[in-house]
Amino acid sequence: FKPLVMGNIVIKPTWEDFQAQPGHIVVELDPGMAFGTGNHPTTRMCVMAIQKYLRAGDVMLDMGCGSGILAITGALLGASKVVGIEIDPVAVKAAKENVGVNGVENTVEIIQADSASAGGITADFVTANIVAEVIISMSSTLAGVLKAGGTLVVSGVIDERREDVASALQTAGLAIIETICEGEWVTIVARKPDCSP
């Protein structure tokens, strides 16, 4: 696990030295036993999608937050509030520690739960880097916590499940706006219509 540059975001292990360049936003990370170092294509694609679609001031929800990498990235890119939800207590502990290391405790709240609605918020921006099966099963819940006009980024999807996931998101009332691929992995960006037809 070495420093990784993804656009303006640098994912840096807490124990590594790194000379940031002007414009770099550094996320300090000790993943412990949790998923999320930026080494995996799904994490990289999500970090790039956050840089592209998150707007300053957005309320963000990260479902299945793992090490907290996406939640922290969102906070450092200007989200006004971020809720990270994770079922695994080991990951919750790692995420909370990483939130502290990056000094974003006032913005990021990590909750141990298994539902996207557990945070009790509606969000402008939602990320879920999990697996296709889970995304499909919670697609209506993810759509439900999204504000009108909000953006959902889902990843952890292998290519052969792409159509199943896209179909579930569309059934939940979302429009697919971009599909990003790296190797066999797919990230889907969807948007909730601004208003009901």
Short mmCIF file of C-alpha atoms in Angstrom, two decimals:
data_model
loop_
_atom_site.label_atom_id
_atom_site.label_comp_id
_atom_site.label_asym_id
_atom_site.label_seq_id
_atom_site.Cartn_x
_atom_site.Cartn_y
_atom_site.Cartn_z
CA PHE A 1 0.00 0.00 0.00
CA LYS A 2 1.86 3.09 -1.32
CA PRO A 3 0.61 6.66 -2.00
CA LEU A 4 -1.82 6.71 -4.93
CA VAL A 5 -2.68 9.79 -6.98
CA MET A 6 -6.21 9.84 -8.44
CA GLY A 7 -6.95 13.19 -10.07
CA ASN A 8 -6.47 15.77 -7.31
CA ILE A 9 -6.88 13.19 -4.55
CA VAL A 10 -3.87 11.45 -3.05
CA ILE A 11 -4.55 8.37 -0.91
CA LYS A 12 -1.57 8.21 1.46
CA PRO A 13 -0.84 5.52 4.05
CA THR A 14 -0.43 7.19 7.43
CA TRP A 15 3.05 5.65 7.75
CA GLU A 16 4.39 6.84 4.35
CA ASP A 17 6.00 10.18 3.53
CA PHE A 18 4.61 12.00 0.52
CA GLN A 19 5.38 15.43 -0.94
CA ALA A 20 2.02 16.78 -2.06
CA GLN A 21 1.94 19.04 -5.11
CA PRO A 22 -0.12 22.27 -5.29
CA GLY A 23 -3.76 21.35 -5.74
CA HIS A 24 -3.39 17.89 -4.19
CA ILE A 25 -5.92 16.89 -1.54
CA VAL A 26 -4.35 14.24 0.68
CA VAL A 27 -6.43 11.50 2.35
CA GLU A 28 -4.41 9.88 5.16
CA LEU A 29 -5.40 6.25 5.56
CA ASP A 30 -4.69 3.26 7.76
CA PRO A 31 -7.19 0.67 6.53
CA GLY A 32 -6.40 -1.85 9.29
CA MET A 33 -8.48 -4.90 8.41
CA ALA A 34 -11.09 -2.88 6.49
CA PHE A 35 -11.62 -2.74 2.72
CA GLY A 36 -10.62 0.47 1.00
CA THR A 37 -7.05 1.50 0.19
CA GLY A 38 -7.58 2.86 -3.32
CA ASN A 39 -5.67 -0.08 -4.78
CA HIS A 40 -8.85 -1.75 -6.00
CA PRO A 41 -10.33 -0.52 -9.32
CA THR A 42 -13.78 -0.07 -7.76
CA THR A 43 -12.41 2.30 -5.09
CA ARG A 44 -10.39 4.26 -7.68
CA MET A 45 -13.42 4.67 -9.94
CA CYS A 46 -15.52 5.89 -7.00
CA VAL A 47 -12.87 8.45 -5.98
CA MET A 48 -12.79 9.77 -9.56
CA ALA A 49 -16.62 9.89 -9.71
CA ILE A 50 -16.77 11.82 -6.42
CA GLN A 51 -14.34 14.39 -7.86
CA LYS A 52 -16.49 14.70 -10.98
CA TYR A 53 -20.00 14.79 -9.51
CA LEU A 54 -19.89 15.91 -5.85
CA ARG A 55 -20.74 19.58 -5.39
CA ALA A 56 -19.48 21.70 -2.50
CA GLY A 57 -22.10 21.76 0.23
CA ASP A 58 -23.66 18.41 -0.72
CA VAL A 59 -24.90 16.07 1.99
CA MET A 60 -23.27 12.69 1.26
CA LEU A 61 -24.04 9.14 2.32
CA ASP A 62 -21.48 6.33 1.89
CA MET A 63 -23.13 2.92 2.21
CA GLY A 64 -20.68 0.19 3.16
CA CYS A 65 -17.95 2.69 3.98
CA GLY A 66 -15.17 0.22 4.82
CA SER A 67 -12.03 2.14 5.81
CA GLY A 68 -13.89 5.45 5.32
CA ILE A 69 -11.89 6.34 2.20
CA LEU A 70 -14.87 7.60 0.15
CA ALA A 71 -16.55 9.40 3.06
CA ILE A 72 -13.31 11.22 3.91
CA THR A 73 -12.71 12.07 0.23
CA GLY A 74 -16.20 13.58 0.07
CA ALA A 75 -15.59 15.68 3.19
CA LEU A 76 -12.25 16.96 1.92
CA LEU A 77 -13.88 17.86 -1.43
CA GLY A 78 -16.43 20.09 0.29
CA ALA A 79 -19.42 17.97 1.36
CA SER A 80 -21.21 19.76 4.21
CA LYS A 81 -22.12 16.50 6.00
CA VAL A 82 -21.15 12.88 5.36
CA VAL A 83 -22.66 9.78 6.93
CA GLY A 84 -20.76 6.52 6.47
CA ILE A 85 -22.68 3.33 7.17
CA GLU A 86 -20.91 0.01 7.70
CA ILE A 87 -22.05 -3.34 9.12
CA ASP A 88 -18.59 -4.65 10.10
CA PRO A 89 -17.48 -3.43 13.57
CA VAL A 90 -13.77 -3.77 12.63
CA ALA A 91 -14.29 -1.49 9.62
CA VAL A 92 -16.34 0.96 11.71
CA LYS A 93 -13.43 1.28 14.16
CA ALA A 94 -10.91 1.79 11.30
CA ALA A 95 -13.17 4.34 9.59
CA LYS A 96 -13.64 6.36 12.79
CA GLU A 97 -9.88 6.41 13.36
CA ASN A 98 -9.24 7.53 9.76
CA VAL A 99 -11.87 10.28 10.11
CA GLY A 100 -9.92 11.54 13.14
CA VAL A 101 -6.53 11.35 11.40
CA ASN A 102 -7.91 13.50 8.55
CA GLY A 103 -9.49 16.04 10.90
CA VAL A 104 -12.99 15.71 9.45
CA GLU A 105 -14.82 14.60 12.62
CA ASN A 106 -17.09 17.66 12.41
CA THR A 107 -18.27 16.61 8.94
CA VAL A 108 -18.17 12.80 8.89
CA GLU A 109 -20.26 10.52 11.09
CA ILE A 110 -19.66 6.73 10.93
CA ILE A 111 -22.59 4.50 11.93
CA GLN A 112 -22.65 0.73 12.41
CA ALA A 113 -25.80 -0.45 10.61
CA ASP A 114 -26.94 -2.48 7.60
CA SER A 115 -29.43 -0.10 5.99
CA ALA A 116 -28.90 3.08 3.99
CA SER A 117 -31.82 4.64 5.86
CA ALA A 118 -30.08 4.15 9.24
CA GLY A 119 -28.43 7.57 9.04
CA GLY A 120 -31.84 9.27 9.08
CA ILE A 121 -30.82 11.67 6.30
CA THR A 122 -31.67 12.37 2.70
CA ALA A 123 -28.54 12.96 0.67
CA ASP A 124 -27.54 14.89 -2.45
CA PHE A 125 -24.84 12.33 -3.18
CA VAL A 126 -24.72 8.62 -2.33
CA THR A 127 -21.90 6.11 -2.86
CA ALA A 128 -22.20 2.32 -2.47
CA ASN A 129 -19.07 0.34 -3.31
CA ILE A 130 -20.30 -3.10 -2.28
CA VAL A 131 -21.27 -6.00 -4.58
CA ALA A 132 -23.92 -6.33 -7.28
CA GLU A 133 -26.26 -8.55 -5.25
CA VAL A 134 -26.41 -6.14 -2.32
CA ILE A 135 -26.81 -3.09 -4.56
CA ILE A 136 -29.71 -4.78 -6.38
CA SER A 137 -31.41 -5.72 -3.09
CA MET A 138 -31.09 -2.20 -1.65
CA SER A 139 -31.62 -0.20 -4.86
CA SER A 140 -35.01 1.14 -3.76
CA THR A 141 -33.61 2.11 -0.33
CA LEU A 142 -30.65 3.87 -1.96
CA ALA A 143 -33.03 5.73 -4.29
CA GLY A 144 -35.21 6.56 -1.28
CA VAL A 145 -32.44 8.32 0.66
CA LEU A 146 -31.48 10.35 -2.42
CA LYS A 147 -32.86 13.88 -2.81
CA ALA A 148 -34.52 14.88 -6.08
CA GLY A 149 -31.75 15.70 -8.55
CA GLY A 150 -29.26 13.75 -6.42
CA THR A 151 -26.49 11.48 -7.70
CA LEU A 152 -25.83 7.83 -6.84
CA VAL A 153 -22.49 6.12 -7.53
CA VAL A 154 -22.50 2.32 -7.22
CA SER A 155 -19.49 0.08 -7.66
CA GLY A 156 -18.14 -3.34 -6.76
CA VAL A 157 -20.02 -4.63 -9.80
CA ILE A 158 -18.42 -7.19 -12.10
CA ASP A 159 -19.13 -6.67 -15.78
CA GLU A 160 -21.48 -9.63 -16.16
CA ARG A 161 -23.82 -8.12 -13.52
CA ARG A 162 -23.81 -4.63 -15.07
CA GLU A 163 -27.22 -4.96 -16.78
CA ASP A 164 -28.84 -6.45 -13.65
CA VAL A 165 -27.64 -3.55 -11.51
CA ALA A 166 -28.58 -0.90 -14.11
CA SER A 167 -32.04 -2.45 -14.44
CA ALA A 168 -32.58 -2.45 -10.65
CA LEU A 169 -31.55 1.22 -10.42
CA GLN A 170 -33.89 2.16 -13.29
CA THR A 171 -36.73 0.21 -11.67
CA ALA A 172 -36.06 2.28 -8.52
CA GLY A 173 -36.67 5.42 -10.61
CA LEU A 174 -33.10 6.48 -11.34
CA ALA A 175 -31.58 7.42 -14.70
CA ILE A 176 -28.14 6.03 -15.63
CA ILE A 177 -25.88 8.96 -16.59
CA GLU A 178 -22.47 7.29 -16.85
CA THR A 179 -20.91 3.82 -16.77
CA ILE A 180 -17.18 3.63 -15.99
CA CYS A 181 -15.19 0.43 -16.55
CA GLU A 182 -11.78 -0.75 -15.45
CA GLY A 183 -10.90 -4.34 -16.31
CA GLU A 184 -13.82 -6.54 -15.28
CA TRP A 185 -15.16 -3.94 -12.82
CA VAL A 186 -17.95 -1.47 -13.46
CA THR A 187 -19.06 1.71 -11.69
CA ILE A 188 -22.50 3.10 -12.51
CA VAL A 189 -23.49 6.72 -11.93
CA ALA A 190 -27.23 7.37 -11.73
CA ARG A 191 -29.37 10.42 -11.02
CA LYS A 192 -32.75 10.87 -9.41
CA PRO A 193 -35.07 13.06 -11.52
CA ASP A 194 -35.48 16.62 -10.27
CA CYS A 195 -39.22 16.16 -9.94
CA SER A 196 -41.85 13.49 -10.48
CA PRO A 197 -43.32 13.41 -14.00
#
